[in-house]
PDB file of C-alpha atoms and ligand atoms in Angstrom:
ATOM      1  CA  MET A 172     -11.880  -9.538   1.763  1.00 56.00           C
ATOM      2  CA  SER A 173     -14.855  -7.725  -0.218  1.00 76.00           C
ATOM      3  CA  ALA A 174     -13.927  -6.794  -3.763  1.00 93.00           C
ATOM      4  CA  LEU A 175     -13.218  -3.335  -4.441  1.00 97.00           C
ATOM      5  CA  LEU A 176     -14.837  -4.264  -8.395  1.00 98.00           C
ATOM      6  CA  SER A 177     -17.337  -6.442  -8.871  1.00 98.00           C
ATOM      7  CA  ILE A 178     -18.829  -7.420 -11.990  1.00 98.00           C
ATOM      8  CA  ARG A 179     -21.903  -9.688 -11.928  1.00 98.00           C
ATOM      9  CA  GLY A 180     -23.698 -11.556 -14.695  1.00 98.00           C
ATOM     10  CA  VAL A 181     -22.794  -8.982 -16.937  1.00 98.00           C
ATOM     11  CA  HIS A 182     -24.370  -8.993 -20.545  1.00 98.00           C
ATOM     12  CA  THR A 183     -23.379  -6.097 -22.945  1.00 98.00           C
ATOM     13  CA  TYR A 184     -24.223  -5.710 -26.677  1.00 97.00           C
ATOM     14  CA  TYR A 185     -23.567  -3.895 -29.674  1.00 97.00           C
ATOM     15  CA  GLY A 186     -26.990  -3.695 -31.572  1.00 95.00           C
ATOM     16  CA  ASN A 187     -28.069  -6.966 -31.640  1.00 95.00           C
ATOM     17  CA  ILE A 188     -24.835  -8.642 -31.304  1.00 96.00           C
ATOM     18  CA  ARG A 189     -23.723  -9.952 -28.049  1.00 97.00           C
ATOM     19  CA  ALA A 190     -20.175  -9.186 -26.898  1.00 98.00           C
ATOM     20  CA  LEU A 191     -20.239 -10.420 -23.083  1.00 98.00           C
ATOM     21  CA  ALA A 192     -22.296 -13.135 -22.056  1.00 97.00           C
ATOM     22  CA  GLY A 193     -22.607 -13.027 -18.422  1.00 97.00           C
ATOM     23  CA  VAL A 194     -19.226 -12.316 -17.006  1.00 98.00           C
ATOM     24  CA  ASP A 195     -18.332 -12.247 -13.234  1.00 98.00           C
ATOM     25  CA  LEU A 196     -15.288 -11.156 -12.249  1.00 98.00           C
ATOM     26  CA  GLU A 197     -13.462  -9.721  -8.773  1.00 98.00           C
ATOM     27  CA  VAL A 198     -11.228  -7.319  -8.286  1.00 98.00           C
ATOM     28  CA  ASN A 199     -10.169  -6.839  -4.775  1.00 98.00           C
ATOM     29  CA  GLN A 200      -8.413  -3.881  -2.807  1.00 97.00           C
ATOM     30  CA  GLY A 201      -4.688  -4.121  -3.418  1.00 97.00           C
ATOM     31  CA  GLU A 202      -4.608  -6.645  -6.371  1.00 97.00           C
ATOM     32  CA  ILE A 203      -3.516  -6.876  -9.926  1.00 98.00           C
ATOM     33  CA  VAL A 204      -5.634  -8.946 -11.970  1.00 98.00           C
ATOM     34  CA  ALA A 205      -5.117  -9.473 -15.546  1.00 97.00           C
ATOM     35  CA  LEU A 206      -7.708 -10.398 -18.051  1.00 97.00           C
ATOM     36  CA  ILE A 207      -6.197 -12.385 -21.218  1.00 95.00           C
ATOM     37  CA  GLY A 208      -7.799 -13.565 -24.231  1.00 93.00           C
ATOM     38  CA  SER A 209      -7.517 -13.379 -28.125  1.00 90.00           C
ATOM     39  CA  ASN A 210      -8.755 -10.863 -30.566  1.00 91.00           C
ATOM     40  CA  GLY A 211     -12.284  -9.724 -30.268  1.00 94.00           C
ATOM     41  CA  ALA A 212     -13.074 -12.009 -27.033  1.00 95.00           C
ATOM     42  CA  GLY A 213     -14.766  -8.793 -25.584  1.00 97.00           C
ATOM     43  CA  LYS A 214     -11.869  -7.821 -23.000  1.00 96.00           C
ATOM     44  CA  SER A 215     -12.208  -4.170 -24.283  1.00 95.00           C
ATOM     45  CA  THR A 216     -15.801  -4.095 -24.046  1.00 97.00           C
ATOM     46  CA  LEU A 217     -15.744  -5.372 -20.422  1.00 97.00           C
ATOM     47  CA  MET A 218     -13.355  -2.563 -19.679  1.00 95.00           C
ATOM     48  CA  MET A 219     -15.496  -0.112 -21.642  1.00 95.00           C
ATOM     49  CA  THR A 220     -18.894  -1.302 -19.734  1.00 96.00           C
ATOM     50  CA  ILE A 221     -17.218  -0.637 -16.381  1.00 96.00           C
ATOM     51  CA  PHE A 222     -17.252   2.782 -17.282  1.00 92.00           C
ATOM     52  CA  GLY A 223     -21.060   2.400 -19.010  1.00 92.00           C
ATOM     53  CA  ALA A 224     -20.167   2.963 -22.494  1.00 89.00           C
ATOM     54  CA  PRO A 225     -21.617   0.473 -23.948  1.00 94.00           C
ATOM     55  CA  ARG A 226     -23.900  -0.201 -21.011  1.00 95.00           C
ATOM     56  CA  ALA A 227     -24.580  -3.460 -19.647  1.00 97.00           C
ATOM     57  CA  ARG A 228     -28.063  -4.826 -20.705  1.00 97.00           C
ATOM     58  CA  GLU A 229     -28.086  -7.218 -17.829  1.00 97.00           C
ATOM     59  CA  GLY A 230     -26.221  -7.699 -14.840  1.00 98.00           C
ATOM     60  CA  HIS A 231     -24.176  -5.337 -12.416  1.00 98.00           C
ATOM     61  CA  VAL A 232     -21.080  -3.304 -12.053  1.00 98.00           C
ATOM     62  CA  VAL A 233     -20.543  -2.842  -8.421  1.00 98.00           C
ATOM     63  CA  PHE A 234     -17.662  -0.528  -6.936  1.00 97.00           C
ATOM     64  CA  GLU A 235     -17.028  -0.528  -3.308  1.00 96.00           C
ATOM     65  CA  GLY A 236     -20.282  -2.072  -2.879  1.00 94.00           C
ATOM     66  CA  ARG A 237     -22.211   0.718  -4.832  1.00 96.00           C
ATOM     67  CA  ASP A 238     -24.017  -0.144  -7.993  1.00 97.00           C
ATOM     68  CA  ILE A 239     -22.427   1.984 -10.912  1.00 97.00           C
ATOM     69  CA  THR A 240     -24.258   0.193 -13.957  1.00 97.00           C
ATOM     70  CA  ARG A 241     -26.151   3.157 -14.845  1.00 94.00           C
ATOM     71  CA  MET A 242     -24.008   6.020 -13.386  1.00 94.00           C
ATOM     72  CA  ALA A 243     -22.335   8.448 -16.040  1.00 93.00           C
ATOM     73  CA  ALA A 244     -18.902   8.119 -16.759  1.00 90.00           C
ATOM     74  CA  HIS A 245     -18.039  11.615 -15.450  1.00 89.00           C
ATOM     75  CA  HIS A 246     -19.170  10.480 -12.242  1.00 93.00           C
ATOM     76  CA  ILE A 247     -17.765   7.295 -11.991  1.00 93.00           C
ATOM     77  CA  ALA A 248     -14.353   9.335 -12.844  1.00 90.00           C
ATOM     78  CA  ARG A 249     -14.917  10.917  -9.433  1.00 91.00           C
ATOM     79  CA  LEU A 250     -15.297   7.775  -7.689  1.00 94.00           C
ATOM     80  CA  ARG A 251     -11.565   7.883  -8.621  1.00 94.00           C
ATOM     81  CA  ILE A 252     -11.910   5.008 -11.361  1.00 95.00           C
ATOM     82  CA  ALA A 253      -9.095   5.649 -14.166  1.00 94.00           C
ATOM     83  CA  GLN A 254      -8.463   4.280 -17.578  1.00 91.00           C
ATOM     84  CA  SER A 255      -5.826   4.129 -19.985  1.00 89.00           C
ATOM     85  CA  PRO A 256      -8.118   3.082 -23.114  1.00 83.00           C
ATOM     86  CA  GLU A 257      -6.675   0.886 -25.889  1.00 80.00           C
ATOM     87  CA  GLY A 258      -4.804   2.836 -28.424  1.00 75.00           C
ATOM     88  CA  ARG A 259      -3.582   5.382 -25.851  1.00 72.00           C
ATOM     89  CA  ARG A 260      -6.140   7.820 -26.101  1.00 81.00           C
ATOM     90  CA  ILE A 261      -4.328  10.948 -25.283  1.00 89.00           C
ATOM     91  CA  PHE A 262      -5.139  14.584 -26.272  1.00 92.00           C
ATOM     92  CA  ALA A 263      -2.945  14.969 -29.185  1.00 92.00           C
ATOM     93  CA  ARG A 264      -3.064  18.809 -29.613  1.00 94.00           C
ATOM     94  CA  MET A 265      -2.379  19.257 -25.941  1.00 95.00           C
ATOM     95  CA  SER A 266       1.160  19.019 -24.528  1.00 96.00           C
ATOM     96  CA  VAL A 267       2.627  16.544 -22.219  1.00 96.00           C
ATOM     97  CA  LEU A 268       1.750  19.089 -19.332  1.00 96.00           C
ATOM     98  CA  GLU A 269      -1.483  19.933 -20.547  1.00 95.00           C
ATOM     99  CA  ASN A 270      -2.485  16.251 -20.749  1.00 95.00           C
ATOM    100  CA  LEU A 271      -1.378  15.677 -17.417  1.00 95.00           C
ATOM    101  CA  GLN A 272      -3.293  18.395 -16.000  1.00 94.00           C
ATOM    102  CA  MET A 273      -6.586  16.854 -17.654  1.00 91.00           C
ATOM    103  CA  GLY A 274      -6.040  14.276 -15.822  1.00 89.00           C
ATOM    104  CA  SER A 275      -5.422  15.681 -12.424  1.00 90.00           C
ATOM    105  CA  VAL A 276      -8.661  17.507 -12.389  1.00 85.00           C
ATOM    106  CA  VAL A 277     -10.598  14.944 -10.314  1.00 82.00           C
ATOM    107  CA  ALA A 278      -8.045  14.651  -7.599  1.00 80.00           C
ATOM    108  CA  GLY A 279      -7.932  18.514  -7.128  1.00 80.00           C
ATOM    109  CA  ALA A 280      -5.327  21.065  -7.692  1.00 78.00           C
ATOM    110  CA  GLU A 281      -3.529  20.965  -4.227  1.00 85.00           C
ATOM    111  CA  HIS A 282      -1.670  17.711  -5.186  1.00 87.00           C
ATOM    112  CA  PHE A 283      -0.851  18.646  -8.657  1.00 92.00           C
ATOM    113  CA  GLU A 284       3.048  19.434  -8.282  1.00 93.00           C
ATOM    114  CA  GLU A 285       3.518  16.388  -5.921  1.00 92.00           C
ATOM    115  CA  ASP A 286       1.738  14.039  -8.209  1.00 93.00           C
ATOM    116  CA  LEU A 287       3.593  15.578 -11.379  1.00 94.00           C
ATOM    117  CA  GLU A 288       6.973  14.696  -9.693  1.00 94.00           C
ATOM    118  CA  ARG A 289       5.664  11.113  -8.901  1.00 90.00           C
ATOM    119  CA  VAL A 290       4.909  10.391 -12.567  1.00 92.00           C
ATOM    120  CA  PHE A 291       7.969  11.925 -13.558  1.00 94.00           C
ATOM    121  CA  THR A 292       9.680   9.388 -11.058  1.00 90.00           C
ATOM    122  CA  LEU A 293       7.928   6.684 -12.722  1.00 88.00           C
ATOM    123  CA  PHE A 294       8.821   8.037 -16.306  1.00 90.00           C
ATOM    124  CA  PRO A 295      11.328  10.409 -16.448  1.00 91.00           C
ATOM    125  CA  ARG A 296      11.051  10.723 -20.519  1.00 91.00           C
ATOM    126  CA  LEU A 297       7.738  12.648 -19.779  1.00 94.00           C
ATOM    127  CA  LYS A 298       9.615  15.109 -17.738  1.00 95.00           C
ATOM    128  CA  GLU A 299      12.061  16.077 -20.652  1.00 95.00           C
ATOM    129  CA  ARG A 300       9.176  16.391 -23.002  1.00 95.00           C
ATOM    130  CA  LEU A 301       6.606  18.584 -21.105  1.00 94.00           C
ATOM    131  CA  THR A 302       6.073  20.843 -23.741  1.00 95.00           C
ATOM    132  CA  GLN A 303       5.441  18.633 -26.709  1.00 96.00           C
ATOM    133  CA  ARG A 304       2.448  18.025 -28.394  1.00 96.00           C
ATOM    134  CA  GLY A 305       0.831  14.469 -27.266  1.00 94.00           C
ATOM    135  CA  GLY A 306       0.575  13.662 -31.201  1.00 93.00           C
ATOM    136  CA  THR A 307       4.084  13.634 -31.846  1.00 94.00           C
ATOM    137  CA  LEU A 308       5.209  11.746 -29.031  1.00 93.00           C
ATOM    138  CA  SER A 309       6.633   8.208 -30.011  1.00 90.00           C
ATOM    139  CA  GLY A 310       4.286   5.364 -29.335  1.00 86.00           C
ATOM    140  CA  GLY A 311       5.912   4.149 -26.403  1.00 86.00           C
ATOM    141  CA  GLU A 312       6.046   7.748 -25.028  1.00 89.00           C
ATOM    142  CA  GLN A 313       2.362   8.088 -25.832  1.00 91.00           C
ATOM    143  CA  GLN A 314       1.665   5.089 -24.005  1.00 89.00           C
ATOM    144  CA  MET A 315       3.671   6.249 -20.771  1.00 90.00           C
ATOM    145  CA  LEU A 316       1.673   9.444 -20.892  1.00 93.00           C
ATOM    146  CA  ALA A 317      -1.726   7.584 -21.093  1.00 93.00           C
ATOM    147  CA  ILE A 318      -0.996   5.782 -17.852  1.00 91.00           C
ATOM    148  CA  ALA A 319       0.628   8.824 -16.307  1.00 93.00           C
ATOM    149  CA  ARG A 320      -2.452  11.032 -16.885  1.00 94.00           C
ATOM    150  CA  ALA A 321      -4.690   8.163 -15.252  1.00 92.00           C
ATOM    151  CA  LEU A 322      -2.194   8.143 -12.284  1.00 92.00           C
ATOM    152  CA  MET A 323      -2.695  11.923 -12.156  1.00 94.00           C
ATOM    153  CA  SER A 324      -6.159  11.465 -11.048  1.00 92.00           C
ATOM    154  CA  ARG A 325      -4.817   9.676  -7.707  1.00 92.00           C
ATOM    155  CA  PRO A 326      -6.980   6.607  -8.822  1.00 95.00           C
ATOM    156  CA  ARG A 327      -8.315   3.796  -6.129  1.00 95.00           C
ATOM    157  CA  LEU A 328      -8.556   1.720  -9.302  1.00 97.00           C
ATOM    158  CA  LEU A 329      -6.466   1.709 -12.398  1.00 96.00           C
ATOM    159  CA  LEU A 330      -7.981   0.266 -15.521  1.00 96.00           C
ATOM    160  CA  LEU A 331      -5.154  -0.687 -18.239  1.00 95.00           C
ATOM    161  CA  ASP A 332      -6.379  -1.719 -21.751  1.00 94.00           C
ATOM    162  CA  GLU A 333      -3.219  -3.215 -23.974  1.00 92.00           C
ATOM    163  CA  PRO A 334      -0.761  -1.044 -22.356  1.00 90.00           C
ATOM    164  CA  SER A 335       1.975  -3.153 -24.132  1.00 88.00           C
ATOM    165  CA  LEU A 336       0.231  -2.975 -27.460  1.00 85.00           C
ATOM    166  CA  GLY A 337       2.809  -2.174 -30.431  1.00 79.00           C
ATOM    167  CA  LEU A 338       5.675  -1.228 -27.943  1.00 82.00           C
ATOM    168  CA  ALA A 339       9.231  -2.604 -27.861  1.00 84.00           C
ATOM    169  CA  PRO A 340      10.070  -5.089 -25.097  1.00 87.00           C
ATOM    170  CA  LEU A 341      12.390  -2.643 -23.112  1.00 86.00           C
ATOM    171  CA  ILE A 342       9.355  -0.104 -22.978  1.00 85.00           C
ATOM    172  CA  VAL A 343       6.992  -2.999 -22.062  1.00 87.00           C
ATOM    173  CA  LYS A 344       9.075  -3.717 -19.149  1.00 89.00           C
ATOM    174  CA  GLN A 345       9.646  -0.107 -17.844  1.00 87.00           C
ATOM    175  CA  ILE A 346       5.605   0.107 -17.978  1.00 87.00           C
ATOM    176  CA  PHE A 347       5.138  -3.076 -16.159  1.00 92.00           C
ATOM    177  CA  ASP A 348       7.833  -2.400 -13.892  1.00 92.00           C
ATOM    178  CA  ALA A 349       6.170   0.884 -12.974  1.00 89.00           C
ATOM    179  CA  ILE A 350       2.838  -0.770 -12.524  1.00 93.00           C
ATOM    180  CA  ARG A 351       4.528  -3.490 -10.205  1.00 95.00           C
ATOM    181  CA  GLN A 352       5.815  -0.544  -8.101  1.00 92.00           C
ATOM    182  CA  LEU A 353       2.970   1.564  -7.790  1.00 92.00           C
ATOM    183  CA  ASN A 354       1.136  -1.695  -6.851  1.00 96.00           C
ATOM    184  CA  GLN A 355       3.748  -2.745  -4.122  1.00 96.00           C
ATOM    185  CA  THR A 356       4.459   0.905  -2.655  1.00 93.00           C
ATOM    186  CA  GLU A 357       1.111   2.140  -2.414  1.00 91.00           C
ATOM    187  CA  GLY A 358      -1.217  -0.381  -2.854  1.00 94.00           C
ATOM    188  CA  LEU A 359      -2.563   0.561  -6.203  1.00 96.00           C
ATOM    189  CA  THR A 360      -5.357  -1.770  -7.439  1.00 97.00           C
ATOM    190  CA  VAL A 361      -4.928  -2.733 -11.204  1.00 98.00           C
ATOM    191  CA  PHE A 362      -7.379  -4.294 -13.735  1.00 98.00           C
ATOM    192  CA  ILE A 363      -4.981  -5.036 -16.673  1.00 97.00           C
ATOM    193  CA  VAL A 364      -6.369  -6.296 -20.114  1.00 95.00           C
ATOM    194  CA  GLU A 365      -3.538  -7.661 -22.308  1.00 91.00           C
ATOM    195  CA  GLN A 366      -2.863  -9.803 -25.116  1.00 85.00           C
ATOM    196  CA  ASN A 367       0.525 -10.377 -24.020  1.00 86.00           C
ATOM    197  CA  ALA A 368      -0.715 -13.352 -21.771  1.00 90.00           C
ATOM    198  CA  TYR A 369       2.795 -14.002 -20.174  1.00 90.00           C
ATOM    199  CA  HIS A 370       3.825 -10.480 -19.172  1.00 90.00           C
ATOM    200  CA  ALA A 371       0.283  -9.709 -17.861  1.00 94.00           C
ATOM    201  CA  LEU A 372       0.212 -13.227 -15.988  1.00 94.00           C
ATOM    202  CA  LYS A 373       3.692 -12.390 -14.554  1.00 94.00           C
ATOM    203  CA  LEU A 374       2.672  -8.868 -13.339  1.00 96.00           C
ATOM    204  CA  ALA A 375      -0.663  -9.916 -11.866  1.00 98.00           C
ATOM    205  CA  HIS A 376      -1.843 -11.678  -8.711  1.00 98.00           C
ATOM    206  CA  ARG A 377      -4.720 -13.338 -10.542  1.00 98.00           C
ATOM    207  CA  GLY A 378      -6.099 -13.970 -14.052  1.00 97.00           C
ATOM    208  CA  TYR A 379      -8.797 -14.730 -15.929  1.00 97.00           C
ATOM    209  CA  VAL A 380      -9.062 -15.954 -19.366  1.00 96.00           C
ATOM    210  CA  MET A 381     -12.104 -14.648 -21.622  1.00 96.00           C
ATOM    211  CA  VAL A 382     -13.330 -16.727 -24.599  1.00 95.00           C
ATOM    212  CA  ASN A 383     -16.310 -15.315 -26.790  1.00 96.00           C
ATOM    213  CA  GLY A 384     -17.576 -12.904 -24.083  1.00 97.00           C
ATOM    214  CA  ARG A 385     -17.516 -15.447 -21.515  1.00 97.00           C
ATOM    215  CA  ILE A 386     -14.774 -16.313 -18.774  1.00 97.00           C
ATOM    216  CA  THR A 387     -13.525 -19.905 -19.307  1.00 96.00           C
ATOM    217  CA  LEU A 388     -10.669 -19.999 -16.664  1.00 96.00           C
ATOM    218  CA  SER A 389      -9.728 -18.027 -13.460  1.00 97.00           C
ATOM    219  CA  GLY A 390      -7.055 -18.435 -10.658  1.00 97.00           C
ATOM    220  CA  PRO A 391      -4.156 -17.243  -9.330  1.00 98.00           C
ATOM    221  CA  SER A 392      -1.452 -16.196 -12.309  1.00 97.00           C
ATOM    222  CA  ALA A 393       1.293 -18.827 -11.481  1.00 96.00           C
ATOM    223  CA  GLU A 394      -1.437 -21.499 -11.640  1.00 96.00           C
ATOM    224  CA  LEU A 395      -2.812 -20.140 -14.991  1.00 95.00           C
ATOM    225  CA  LEU A 396       0.838 -19.738 -16.145  1.00 94.00           C
ATOM    226  CA  SER A 397       1.248 -23.663 -15.672  1.00 93.00           C
ATOM    227  CA  ARG A 398      -1.832 -24.916 -17.447  1.00 92.00           C
ATOM    228  CA  GLU A 399      -1.826 -26.473 -20.480  1.00 88.00           C
ATOM    229  CA  GLU A 400      -4.827 -24.916 -22.049  1.00 86.00           C
ATOM    230  CA  VAL A 401      -3.543 -21.435 -21.308  1.00 88.00           C
ATOM    231  CA  ARG A 402       0.100 -22.179 -22.718  1.00 87.00           C
ATOM    232  CA  ALA A 403      -1.294 -23.653 -25.929  1.00 85.00           C
ATOM    233  CA  ALA A 404      -3.777 -20.864 -26.805  1.00 82.00           C
ATOM    234  CA  TYR A 405      -1.889 -17.602 -25.451  1.00 80.00           C
ATOM    235  CA  LEU A 406       1.597 -18.561 -24.641  1.00 80.00           C
ATOM    236  CA  GLU A 407       3.525 -20.858 -27.262  1.00 67.00           C
ATOM    237  CA  GLY A 408       5.768 -18.678 -29.072  1.00 54.00           C
ATOM    238  CA  GLY A 409       3.595 -15.790 -27.915  1.00 48.00           C
ATOM    239  CA  HIS A 410       6.345 -14.205 -25.568  1.00 49.00           C
TER     240      HIS A 410
HETATM  241  N1  LIG B 626     -18.403  -0.389 -31.627  1.00 87.01           N
HETATM  242  C1  LIG B 626     -19.064  -2.064 -31.785  1.00 87.01           C
HETATM  243  N2  LIG B 626     -19.723  -2.390 -32.575  1.00 87.01           N
HETATM  244  C2  LIG B 626     -20.235  -3.501 -32.947  1.00 87.01           C
HETATM  245  N3  LIG B 626     -19.258  -4.413 -32.601  1.00 87.01           N
HETATM  246  C3  LIG B 626     -18.342  -3.944 -31.771  1.00 87.01           C
HETATM  247  C4  LIG B 626     -17.679  -2.902 -31.470  1.00 87.01           C
HETATM  248  N4  LIG B 626     -16.781  -2.748 -30.513  1.00 87.01           N
HETATM  249  C5  LIG B 626     -16.493  -4.177 -30.586  1.00 87.01           C
HETATM  250  N5  LIG B 626     -17.300  -4.974 -31.210  1.00 87.01           N
HETATM  251  C6  LIG B 626     -17.322  -6.556 -31.424  1.00 87.01           C
HETATM  252  O1  LIG B 626     -17.265  -7.083 -30.270  1.00 87.01           O
HETATM  253  C7  LIG B 626     -16.512  -8.141 -29.768  1.00 87.01           C
HETATM  254  C8  LIG B 626     -15.526  -7.857 -28.850  1.00 87.01           C
HETATM  255  O2  LIG B 626     -14.636  -6.788 -29.111  1.00 87.01           O
HETATM  256  P1  LIG B 626     -13.504  -6.140 -28.115  1.00 87.01           P
HETATM  257  O3  LIG B 626     -13.127  -5.303 -28.510  1.00 87.01           O
HETATM  258  O4  LIG B 626     -14.244  -6.214 -26.866  1.00 87.01           O
HETATM  259  O5  LIG B 626     -12.463  -7.475 -28.228  1.00 87.01           O
HETATM  260  P2  LIG B 626     -11.034  -7.342 -27.557  1.00 87.01           P
HETATM  261  O6  LIG B 626     -10.845  -8.947 -26.309  1.00 87.01           O
HETATM  262  O7  LIG B 626     -10.788  -6.424 -26.756  1.00 87.01           O
HETATM  263  O8  LIG B 626     -10.284  -7.758 -28.831  1.00 87.01           O
HETATM  264  P3  LIG B 626      -8.753  -7.304 -29.024  1.00 87.01           P
HETATM  265  O9  LIG B 626      -7.786  -8.223 -28.288  1.00 87.01           O
HETATM  266  O10 LIG B 626      -8.683  -7.646 -30.494  1.00 87.01           O
HETATM  267  O11 LIG B 626      -8.644  -5.954 -28.498  1.00 87.01           O
HETATM  268  C9  LIG B 626     -15.584  -8.586 -31.157  1.00 87.01           C
HETATM  269  O12 LIG B 626     -16.557  -9.261 -32.123  1.00 87.01           O
HETATM  270  C10 LIG B 626     -16.010  -6.837 -31.964  1.00 87.01           C
HETATM  271  O13 LIG B 626     -15.828  -7.215 -33.427  1.00 87.01           O
HETATM  272 MG1  LIG B 627      -9.282  -5.076 -27.132  1.00 87.01          MG
END
């Protein structure tokens, strides 16, 4: 199997501070892959490095065999890599519908209605709130909108940074169920960053553990879930 996304020896810095110290990671077509780790480990930095901001100082980001390390973010989006960044960055002043329209730009207009119905099936709540401004949605609704907006671009790779952050268990379950369903029915490839290691590894096929900008462990999710060092550091009392 050749990787859809391949991160090879990536080092990323903020000024002189090294946030990623030689990361190797792969996401294959049709997989859900989770990246777990403590606060400040470098998870969001890796996600952002895929989009080139910050850019990798060393190493390569390769998508479908193509080196995108130095590609501009809007070109990367056109390759149908979509991200729902940490902190649900939706357009606060735009309505739910306008946010979804923004997401659909790279997918083209012809699928708009169909894609809209698809995200409404996943998140019926959004359909009820079509004209409401993004900024006035609840935290869970904003997270749904951030993911729905990413889906409107018909992504070949969906990047999710902490989709469960600050949400009630029931909403987290809804969101994770939606991701699982998209993966199973449409083969959507997902790379998910999560502090909620238990939920993330239950969802994902494979996982990576990051500590201080380095991958320290990787393997099938079930195997990681059973490992003592993972349980002790990321699971005990954590779920
Ligand atoms: N813009 C920035 N300027 C300087 N340092 C930064 C910047 N963004 C992140 N860092 C630092 O880089 C390191 C990795 O941060 P990052 O946000 O990638 O961690 P994370 O694993 O996503 O953490 P969390 O689970 O808290 O979201 C941290 O030490 C952080 O303080
Ligand atoms: Mg983060």
